[in-house]
């Protein structure tokens, strides 16, 4: 898992930000067919197994983080930071932000990943990321958490 303090430091000084949240992140990862058998549970209606990764598997967070690290590898540390299902696209030059978002959306589309639009905010100067307020001025505590 990435270190949150390094993610926060990497967003410092960026003038335009977009905050995104993956829709049901873990559930976007299909399970290998033989692994589906290991998630079988017995109910009144019969046997059921997961076809996608359930949230409560032992290594679900680490597996999902590994996935997004691979998928967004060309952008992480440059124009994007990712922590599990929370993503931020950042830029120091306003004119570059649309291009950076376009690259992010192309990757999302290529891997059929969905966003939770209720939790997404695009082209803003500050916003909430992992419980902190991020802006071009730096990192501050989230007033909602105090």
Short mmCIF file of N, CA and C in Angstrom, two decimals:
data_model
loop_
_atom_site.label_atom_id
_atom_site.label_comp_id
_atom_site.label_asym_id
_atom_site.label_seq_id
_atom_site.Cartn_x
_atom_site.Cartn_y
_atom_site.Cartn_z
N UNK A 1 0.84 -1.18 0.00
CA UNK A 1 0.00 0.00 0.00
C UNK A 1 0.89 1.25 0.00
N UNK A 2 0.49 2.26 -0.76
CA UNK A 2 1.28 3.50 -0.78
C UNK A 2 1.21 4.20 0.58
N UNK A 3 2.25 4.95 0.87
CA UNK A 3 2.27 5.73 2.12
C UNK A 3 1.48 7.01 1.89
N UNK A 4 0.51 7.24 2.76
CA UNK A 4 -0.39 8.38 2.59
C UNK A 4 0.37 9.69 2.64
N UNK A 5 1.37 9.81 3.52
CA UNK A 5 2.10 11.08 3.61
C UNK A 5 2.85 11.40 2.32
N UNK A 6 3.35 10.39 1.63
CA UNK A 6 4.02 10.63 0.35
C UNK A 6 3.02 11.02 -0.74
N UNK A 7 1.83 10.42 -0.70
CA UNK A 7 0.79 10.82 -1.66
C UNK A 7 0.40 12.28 -1.45
N UNK A 8 0.26 12.67 -0.19
CA UNK A 8 -0.11 14.05 0.12
C UNK A 8 0.96 15.02 -0.36
N UNK A 9 2.23 14.69 -0.06
CA UNK A 9 3.33 15.56 -0.49
C UNK A 9 3.40 15.68 -2.00
N UNK A 10 3.05 14.62 -2.71
CA UNK A 10 3.11 14.62 -4.18
C UNK A 10 2.05 15.52 -4.81
N UNK A 11 1.02 15.91 -4.05
CA UNK A 11 -0.03 16.76 -4.60
C UNK A 11 0.23 18.24 -4.32
N UNK A 12 1.21 18.55 -3.51
CA UNK A 12 1.50 19.92 -3.10
C UNK A 12 1.90 20.78 -4.30
N UNK A 13 1.34 21.99 -4.38
CA UNK A 13 1.73 22.96 -5.40
C UNK A 13 1.02 22.83 -6.73
N UNK A 14 0.05 21.95 -6.85
CA UNK A 14 -0.69 21.78 -8.10
C UNK A 14 -1.91 22.70 -8.08
N UNK A 15 -2.11 23.43 -9.18
CA UNK A 15 -3.15 24.47 -9.20
C UNK A 15 -4.53 23.96 -9.57
N UNK A 16 -4.60 22.86 -10.29
CA UNK A 16 -5.90 22.33 -10.70
C UNK A 16 -5.93 20.83 -10.40
N UNK A 17 -7.04 20.37 -9.80
CA UNK A 17 -7.15 19.00 -9.34
C UNK A 17 -8.49 18.40 -9.76
N UNK A 18 -8.49 17.09 -9.94
CA UNK A 18 -9.74 16.34 -10.14
C UNK A 18 -9.69 15.14 -9.21
N UNK A 19 -10.75 14.97 -8.43
CA UNK A 19 -10.83 13.89 -7.46
C UNK A 19 -11.83 12.87 -7.97
N UNK A 20 -11.42 11.59 -8.00
CA UNK A 20 -12.28 10.54 -8.52
C UNK A 20 -12.32 9.36 -7.55
N UNK A 21 -13.40 8.63 -7.61
CA UNK A 21 -13.60 7.46 -6.76
C UNK A 21 -14.12 6.33 -7.64
N UNK A 22 -13.46 5.18 -7.57
CA UNK A 22 -13.89 4.02 -8.36
C UNK A 22 -15.18 3.47 -7.78
N UNK A 23 -16.12 3.15 -8.63
CA UNK A 23 -17.41 2.61 -8.21
C UNK A 23 -17.23 1.16 -7.80
N UNK A 24 -17.51 0.86 -6.53
CA UNK A 24 -17.41 -0.51 -6.00
C UNK A 24 -16.10 -1.15 -6.47
N UNK A 25 -15.00 -0.48 -6.17
CA UNK A 25 -13.69 -0.85 -6.68
C UNK A 25 -13.37 -2.33 -6.70
N UNK A 26 -13.46 -2.98 -5.57
CA UNK A 26 -13.10 -4.40 -5.50
C UNK A 26 -13.99 -5.25 -6.40
N UNK A 27 -15.23 -4.86 -6.53
CA UNK A 27 -16.17 -5.65 -7.32
C UNK A 27 -15.94 -5.52 -8.83
N UNK A 28 -14.97 -4.72 -9.23
CA UNK A 28 -14.64 -4.60 -10.65
C UNK A 28 -13.57 -5.59 -11.07
N UNK A 29 -13.07 -6.38 -10.12
CA UNK A 29 -12.02 -7.36 -10.42
C UNK A 29 -12.65 -8.74 -10.54
N UNK A 30 -12.66 -9.32 -11.73
CA UNK A 30 -13.22 -10.68 -11.86
C UNK A 30 -12.31 -11.70 -11.18
N UNK A 31 -12.92 -12.67 -10.53
CA UNK A 31 -12.15 -13.74 -9.90
C UNK A 31 -11.80 -14.80 -10.94
N UNK A 32 -10.64 -15.38 -10.77
CA UNK A 32 -10.23 -16.50 -11.60
C UNK A 32 -11.23 -17.63 -11.36
N UNK A 33 -11.70 -18.32 -12.40
CA UNK A 33 -12.75 -19.33 -12.22
C UNK A 33 -12.48 -20.35 -11.12
N UNK A 34 -11.24 -20.83 -10.98
CA UNK A 34 -10.95 -21.78 -9.91
C UNK A 34 -11.02 -21.12 -8.53
N UNK A 35 -10.75 -19.82 -8.48
CA UNK A 35 -10.85 -19.10 -7.22
C UNK A 35 -12.29 -18.87 -6.79
N UNK A 36 -13.21 -18.88 -7.76
CA UNK A 36 -14.62 -18.69 -7.43
C UNK A 36 -15.13 -19.79 -6.51
N UNK A 37 -14.62 -21.00 -6.70
CA UNK A 37 -15.04 -22.13 -5.87
C UNK A 37 -14.72 -21.90 -4.41
N UNK A 38 -13.67 -21.15 -4.14
CA UNK A 38 -13.24 -20.90 -2.75
C UNK A 38 -14.09 -19.86 -2.05
N UNK A 39 -14.95 -19.19 -2.79
CA UNK A 39 -15.85 -18.20 -2.17
C UNK A 39 -17.26 -18.74 -2.03
N UNK A 40 -17.44 -20.04 -2.20
CA UNK A 40 -18.76 -20.65 -2.15
C UNK A 40 -19.35 -20.56 -0.76
N UNK A 41 -20.62 -20.22 -0.71
CA UNK A 41 -21.36 -20.22 0.56
C UNK A 41 -22.69 -20.93 0.35
N UNK A 42 -23.16 -21.53 1.40
CA UNK A 42 -24.40 -22.29 1.36
C UNK A 42 -25.54 -21.42 1.90
N UNK A 43 -26.61 -21.29 1.12
CA UNK A 43 -27.77 -20.52 1.56
C UNK A 43 -29.02 -21.38 1.43
N UNK A 44 -30.16 -20.84 1.85
CA UNK A 44 -31.42 -21.56 1.72
C UNK A 44 -31.78 -21.84 0.26
N UNK A 45 -31.25 -21.00 -0.63
CA UNK A 45 -31.55 -21.15 -2.06
C UNK A 45 -30.52 -22.00 -2.79
N UNK A 46 -29.51 -22.49 -2.10
CA UNK A 46 -28.49 -23.32 -2.73
C UNK A 46 -27.10 -22.75 -2.53
N UNK A 47 -26.15 -23.25 -3.31
CA UNK A 47 -24.76 -22.79 -3.24
C UNK A 47 -24.57 -21.56 -4.12
N UNK A 48 -23.84 -20.60 -3.60
CA UNK A 48 -23.53 -19.38 -4.35
C UNK A 48 -22.05 -19.09 -4.22
N UNK A 49 -21.47 -18.54 -5.29
CA UNK A 49 -20.07 -18.13 -5.22
C UNK A 49 -19.92 -16.78 -5.92
N UNK A 50 -18.89 -16.06 -5.51
CA UNK A 50 -18.61 -14.75 -6.11
C UNK A 50 -17.95 -14.94 -7.47
N UNK A 51 -18.31 -14.09 -8.42
CA UNK A 51 -17.65 -14.05 -9.72
C UNK A 51 -16.68 -12.88 -9.77
N UNK A 52 -16.86 -11.94 -8.85
CA UNK A 52 -15.96 -10.80 -8.73
C UNK A 52 -15.43 -10.77 -7.30
N UNK A 53 -14.35 -10.03 -7.09
CA UNK A 53 -13.71 -10.01 -5.78
C UNK A 53 -14.62 -9.36 -4.74
N UNK A 54 -14.95 -10.09 -3.67
CA UNK A 54 -15.72 -9.48 -2.59
C UNK A 54 -14.83 -8.57 -1.76
N UNK A 55 -15.43 -7.63 -1.09
CA UNK A 55 -14.70 -6.64 -0.30
C UNK A 55 -13.94 -7.27 0.85
N UNK A 56 -14.47 -8.33 1.44
CA UNK A 56 -13.92 -8.85 2.69
C UNK A 56 -12.89 -9.97 2.53
N UNK A 57 -12.39 -10.21 1.33
CA UNK A 57 -11.32 -11.19 1.18
C UNK A 57 -10.06 -10.66 1.87
N UNK A 58 -9.24 -11.56 2.34
CA UNK A 58 -8.07 -11.19 3.15
C UNK A 58 -7.17 -10.16 2.47
N UNK A 59 -6.85 -10.34 1.22
CA UNK A 59 -5.93 -9.44 0.52
C UNK A 59 -6.62 -8.56 -0.52
N UNK A 60 -7.89 -8.29 -0.33
CA UNK A 60 -8.65 -7.54 -1.34
C UNK A 60 -8.07 -6.15 -1.57
N UNK A 61 -7.75 -5.41 -0.51
CA UNK A 61 -7.20 -4.06 -0.67
C UNK A 61 -5.87 -4.08 -1.39
N UNK A 62 -4.98 -4.99 -0.96
CA UNK A 62 -3.66 -5.08 -1.58
C UNK A 62 -3.77 -5.50 -3.05
N UNK A 63 -4.68 -6.42 -3.35
CA UNK A 63 -4.88 -6.87 -4.73
C UNK A 63 -5.39 -5.72 -5.59
N UNK A 64 -6.36 -4.97 -5.06
CA UNK A 64 -6.90 -3.85 -5.82
C UNK A 64 -5.84 -2.77 -6.03
N UNK A 65 -5.05 -2.49 -4.99
CA UNK A 65 -3.98 -1.49 -5.12
C UNK A 65 -2.97 -1.93 -6.17
N UNK A 66 -2.63 -3.21 -6.18
CA UNK A 66 -1.71 -3.74 -7.18
C UNK A 66 -2.29 -3.54 -8.59
N UNK A 67 -3.58 -3.79 -8.74
CA UNK A 67 -4.23 -3.60 -10.04
C UNK A 67 -4.14 -2.15 -10.50
N UNK A 68 -4.53 -1.20 -9.66
CA UNK A 68 -4.51 0.20 -10.10
C UNK A 68 -3.08 0.70 -10.31
N UNK A 69 -2.12 0.17 -9.54
CA UNK A 69 -0.72 0.55 -9.78
C UNK A 69 -0.27 0.11 -11.17
N UNK A 70 -0.67 -1.08 -11.59
CA UNK A 70 -0.31 -1.57 -12.92
C UNK A 70 -1.05 -0.81 -14.02
N UNK A 71 -2.34 -0.60 -13.82
CA UNK A 71 -3.17 0.04 -14.83
C UNK A 71 -2.74 1.49 -15.07
N UNK A 72 -2.48 2.22 -13.98
CA UNK A 72 -2.15 3.65 -14.09
C UNK A 72 -0.65 3.92 -13.99
N UNK A 73 0.17 2.89 -14.16
CA UNK A 73 1.62 3.03 -14.00
C UNK A 73 2.23 4.21 -14.76
N UNK A 74 1.84 4.46 -16.02
CA UNK A 74 2.46 5.58 -16.73
C UNK A 74 2.10 6.95 -16.15
N UNK A 75 1.03 7.05 -15.38
CA UNK A 75 0.57 8.34 -14.87
C UNK A 75 0.91 8.58 -13.40
N UNK A 76 1.04 7.51 -12.62
CA UNK A 76 1.26 7.66 -11.18
C UNK A 76 2.59 8.37 -10.93
N UNK A 77 2.52 9.37 -10.08
CA UNK A 77 3.70 10.16 -9.76
C UNK A 77 3.94 11.31 -10.72
N UNK A 78 3.29 11.27 -11.88
CA UNK A 78 3.43 12.34 -12.87
C UNK A 78 2.21 13.27 -12.81
N UNK A 79 1.07 12.74 -13.26
CA UNK A 79 -0.15 13.54 -13.31
C UNK A 79 -1.24 12.96 -12.44
N UNK A 80 -0.93 11.87 -11.72
CA UNK A 80 -1.98 11.17 -10.98
C UNK A 80 -1.40 10.51 -9.73
N UNK A 81 -2.25 10.40 -8.69
CA UNK A 81 -1.93 9.64 -7.50
C UNK A 81 -3.14 8.76 -7.21
N UNK A 82 -2.90 7.54 -6.71
CA UNK A 82 -3.99 6.59 -6.47
C UNK A 82 -3.77 5.90 -5.12
N UNK A 83 -4.82 5.86 -4.33
CA UNK A 83 -4.82 5.08 -3.09
C UNK A 83 -6.09 4.24 -3.08
N UNK A 84 -5.94 2.96 -3.32
CA UNK A 84 -7.01 1.98 -3.45
C UNK A 84 -8.01 2.50 -4.48
N UNK A 85 -9.21 2.95 -4.08
CA UNK A 85 -10.19 3.39 -5.08
C UNK A 85 -10.29 4.91 -5.18
N UNK A 86 -9.44 5.64 -4.46
CA UNK A 86 -9.42 7.10 -4.52
C UNK A 86 -8.30 7.56 -5.46
N UNK A 87 -8.66 8.42 -6.41
CA UNK A 87 -7.70 8.89 -7.41
C UNK A 87 -7.73 10.41 -7.48
N UNK A 88 -6.57 10.97 -7.76
CA UNK A 88 -6.49 12.42 -7.96
C UNK A 88 -5.64 12.68 -9.20
N UNK A 89 -6.17 13.50 -10.10
CA UNK A 89 -5.41 13.95 -11.27
C UNK A 89 -5.01 15.38 -10.96
N UNK A 90 -3.74 15.69 -11.12
CA UNK A 90 -3.19 16.97 -10.68
C UNK A 90 -2.39 17.61 -11.82
N UNK A 91 -2.36 18.94 -11.81
CA UNK A 91 -1.53 19.62 -12.81
C UNK A 91 -1.07 20.96 -12.25
N UNK A 92 0.10 21.37 -12.71
CA UNK A 92 0.65 22.66 -12.32
C UNK A 92 0.35 23.74 -13.36
N UNK A 93 -0.01 23.30 -14.58
CA UNK A 93 -0.36 24.22 -15.66
C UNK A 93 -1.81 23.93 -16.04
N UNK A 94 -2.68 24.90 -15.89
CA UNK A 94 -4.12 24.72 -16.10
C UNK A 94 -4.44 24.13 -17.47
N UNK A 95 -3.72 24.57 -18.50
CA UNK A 95 -4.00 24.11 -19.86
C UNK A 95 -3.74 22.61 -20.04
N UNK A 96 -2.92 22.01 -19.19
CA UNK A 96 -2.58 20.59 -19.32
C UNK A 96 -3.62 19.67 -18.68
N UNK A 97 -4.51 20.19 -17.86
CA UNK A 97 -5.40 19.35 -17.08
C UNK A 97 -6.37 18.53 -17.94
N UNK A 98 -6.91 19.14 -18.97
CA UNK A 98 -7.83 18.40 -19.86
C UNK A 98 -7.13 17.23 -20.52
N UNK A 99 -5.91 17.44 -20.97
CA UNK A 99 -5.14 16.36 -21.58
C UNK A 99 -4.86 15.23 -20.57
N UNK A 100 -4.52 15.61 -19.35
CA UNK A 100 -4.24 14.62 -18.32
C UNK A 100 -5.50 13.82 -17.96
N UNK A 101 -6.64 14.49 -17.87
CA UNK A 101 -7.90 13.80 -17.63
C UNK A 101 -8.24 12.86 -18.78
N UNK A 102 -7.99 13.30 -20.00
CA UNK A 102 -8.25 12.46 -21.18
C UNK A 102 -7.46 11.16 -21.11
N UNK A 103 -6.18 11.24 -20.75
CA UNK A 103 -5.34 10.04 -20.61
C UNK A 103 -5.90 9.11 -19.53
N UNK A 104 -6.33 9.69 -18.42
CA UNK A 104 -6.91 8.90 -17.34
C UNK A 104 -8.17 8.20 -17.79
N UNK A 105 -9.06 8.92 -18.47
CA UNK A 105 -10.31 8.33 -18.95
C UNK A 105 -10.06 7.23 -20.00
N UNK A 106 -9.04 7.41 -20.82
CA UNK A 106 -8.71 6.38 -21.80
C UNK A 106 -8.31 5.08 -21.11
N UNK A 107 -7.54 5.19 -20.05
CA UNK A 107 -7.13 4.00 -19.29
C UNK A 107 -8.34 3.38 -18.60
N UNK A 108 -9.17 4.20 -17.98
CA UNK A 108 -10.38 3.68 -17.33
C UNK A 108 -11.24 2.93 -18.33
N UNK A 109 -11.42 3.51 -19.51
CA UNK A 109 -12.24 2.89 -20.55
C UNK A 109 -11.61 1.59 -21.06
N UNK A 110 -10.28 1.58 -21.24
CA UNK A 110 -9.59 0.40 -21.76
C UNK A 110 -9.73 -0.79 -20.82
N UNK A 111 -9.78 -0.51 -19.51
CA UNK A 111 -9.89 -1.59 -18.53
C UNK A 111 -11.30 -1.73 -17.96
N UNK A 112 -12.25 -1.04 -18.59
CA UNK A 112 -13.66 -1.13 -18.22
C UNK A 112 -13.90 -0.83 -16.74
N UNK A 113 -13.19 0.16 -16.23
CA UNK A 113 -13.36 0.58 -14.83
C UNK A 113 -14.39 1.69 -14.77
N UNK A 114 -15.22 1.63 -13.76
CA UNK A 114 -16.31 2.60 -13.59
C UNK A 114 -15.99 3.55 -12.43
N UNK A 115 -16.48 4.77 -12.53
CA UNK A 115 -16.33 5.77 -11.47
C UNK A 115 -17.66 6.00 -10.77
N UNK A 116 -17.59 6.34 -9.50
CA UNK A 116 -18.75 6.73 -8.73
C UNK A 116 -18.91 8.24 -8.90
N UNK A 117 -19.77 8.66 -9.81
CA UNK A 117 -19.88 10.08 -10.14
C UNK A 117 -20.33 10.95 -8.97
N UNK A 118 -21.03 10.36 -8.00
CA UNK A 118 -21.46 11.14 -6.84
C UNK A 118 -20.27 11.57 -5.98
N UNK A 119 -19.16 10.88 -6.12
CA UNK A 119 -17.97 11.20 -5.32
C UNK A 119 -16.87 11.84 -6.15
N UNK A 120 -17.12 12.14 -7.41
CA UNK A 120 -16.11 12.73 -8.28
C UNK A 120 -16.30 14.24 -8.37
N UNK A 121 -15.18 14.95 -8.39
CA UNK A 121 -15.18 16.40 -8.56
C UNK A 121 -14.06 16.72 -9.54
N UNK A 122 -14.37 17.47 -10.61
CA UNK A 122 -13.40 17.72 -11.66
C UNK A 122 -13.04 19.20 -11.74
N UNK A 123 -11.78 19.46 -12.06
CA UNK A 123 -11.25 20.80 -12.34
C UNK A 123 -11.53 21.79 -11.21
N UNK A 124 -11.04 21.46 -10.01
CA UNK A 124 -11.20 22.34 -8.86
C UNK A 124 -9.83 22.75 -8.33
N UNK A 125 -9.82 23.77 -7.52
CA UNK A 125 -8.56 24.26 -6.94
C UNK A 125 -8.24 23.60 -5.60
N UNK A 126 -9.25 22.99 -4.97
CA UNK A 126 -9.01 22.28 -3.71
C UNK A 126 -10.10 21.23 -3.52
N UNK A 127 -9.81 20.26 -2.68
CA UNK A 127 -10.80 19.23 -2.42
C UNK A 127 -10.31 18.23 -1.39
N UNK A 128 -11.18 17.29 -1.06
CA UNK A 128 -10.91 16.29 -0.05
C UNK A 128 -10.28 15.05 -0.68
N UNK A 129 -9.12 14.65 -0.15
CA UNK A 129 -8.44 13.44 -0.61
C UNK A 129 -7.92 12.70 0.60
N UNK A 130 -8.46 11.53 0.85
CA UNK A 130 -8.06 10.68 1.97
C UNK A 130 -8.21 11.38 3.32
N UNK A 131 -9.24 12.20 3.44
CA UNK A 131 -9.52 12.87 4.70
C UNK A 131 -8.77 14.17 4.93
N UNK A 132 -8.03 14.63 3.94
CA UNK A 132 -7.30 15.89 4.05
C UNK A 132 -7.78 16.83 2.95
N UNK A 133 -7.68 18.12 3.21
CA UNK A 133 -8.00 19.13 2.21
C UNK A 133 -6.72 19.45 1.43
N UNK A 134 -6.77 19.24 0.13
CA UNK A 134 -5.62 19.46 -0.75
C UNK A 134 -5.89 20.70 -1.59
N UNK A 135 -4.89 21.58 -1.68
CA UNK A 135 -5.01 22.76 -2.54
C UNK A 135 -3.61 23.16 -2.99
N UNK A 136 -3.53 24.21 -3.81
CA UNK A 136 -2.21 24.70 -4.25
C UNK A 136 -1.42 25.28 -3.08
N UNK A 137 -2.11 25.62 -2.00
CA UNK A 137 -1.44 26.15 -0.81
C UNK A 137 -0.81 25.06 0.03
N UNK A 138 -1.22 23.82 -0.19
CA UNK A 138 -0.67 22.71 0.58
C UNK A 138 -1.76 21.82 1.14
N UNK A 139 -1.43 21.14 2.22
CA UNK A 139 -2.32 20.16 2.83
C UNK A 139 -2.82 20.70 4.16
N UNK A 140 -4.12 20.59 4.37
CA UNK A 140 -4.73 21.06 5.61
C UNK A 140 -5.65 19.97 6.16
N UNK A 141 -5.99 20.09 7.42
CA UNK A 141 -6.96 19.17 8.00
C UNK A 141 -8.32 19.44 7.38
N UNK A 142 -9.10 18.41 7.25
CA UNK A 142 -10.47 18.53 6.77
C UNK A 142 -11.34 19.07 7.90
N UNK A 143 -11.95 20.25 7.74
CA UNK A 143 -12.76 20.81 8.82
C UNK A 143 -13.93 19.92 9.22
N UNK A 144 -14.41 19.06 8.32
CA UNK A 144 -15.49 18.15 8.65
C UNK A 144 -15.04 17.06 9.63
N UNK A 145 -13.74 16.82 9.73
CA UNK A 145 -13.20 15.77 10.59
C UNK A 145 -12.74 16.30 11.95
N UNK A 146 -12.80 17.62 12.12
CA UNK A 146 -12.32 18.21 13.37
C UNK A 146 -13.50 18.42 14.33
#
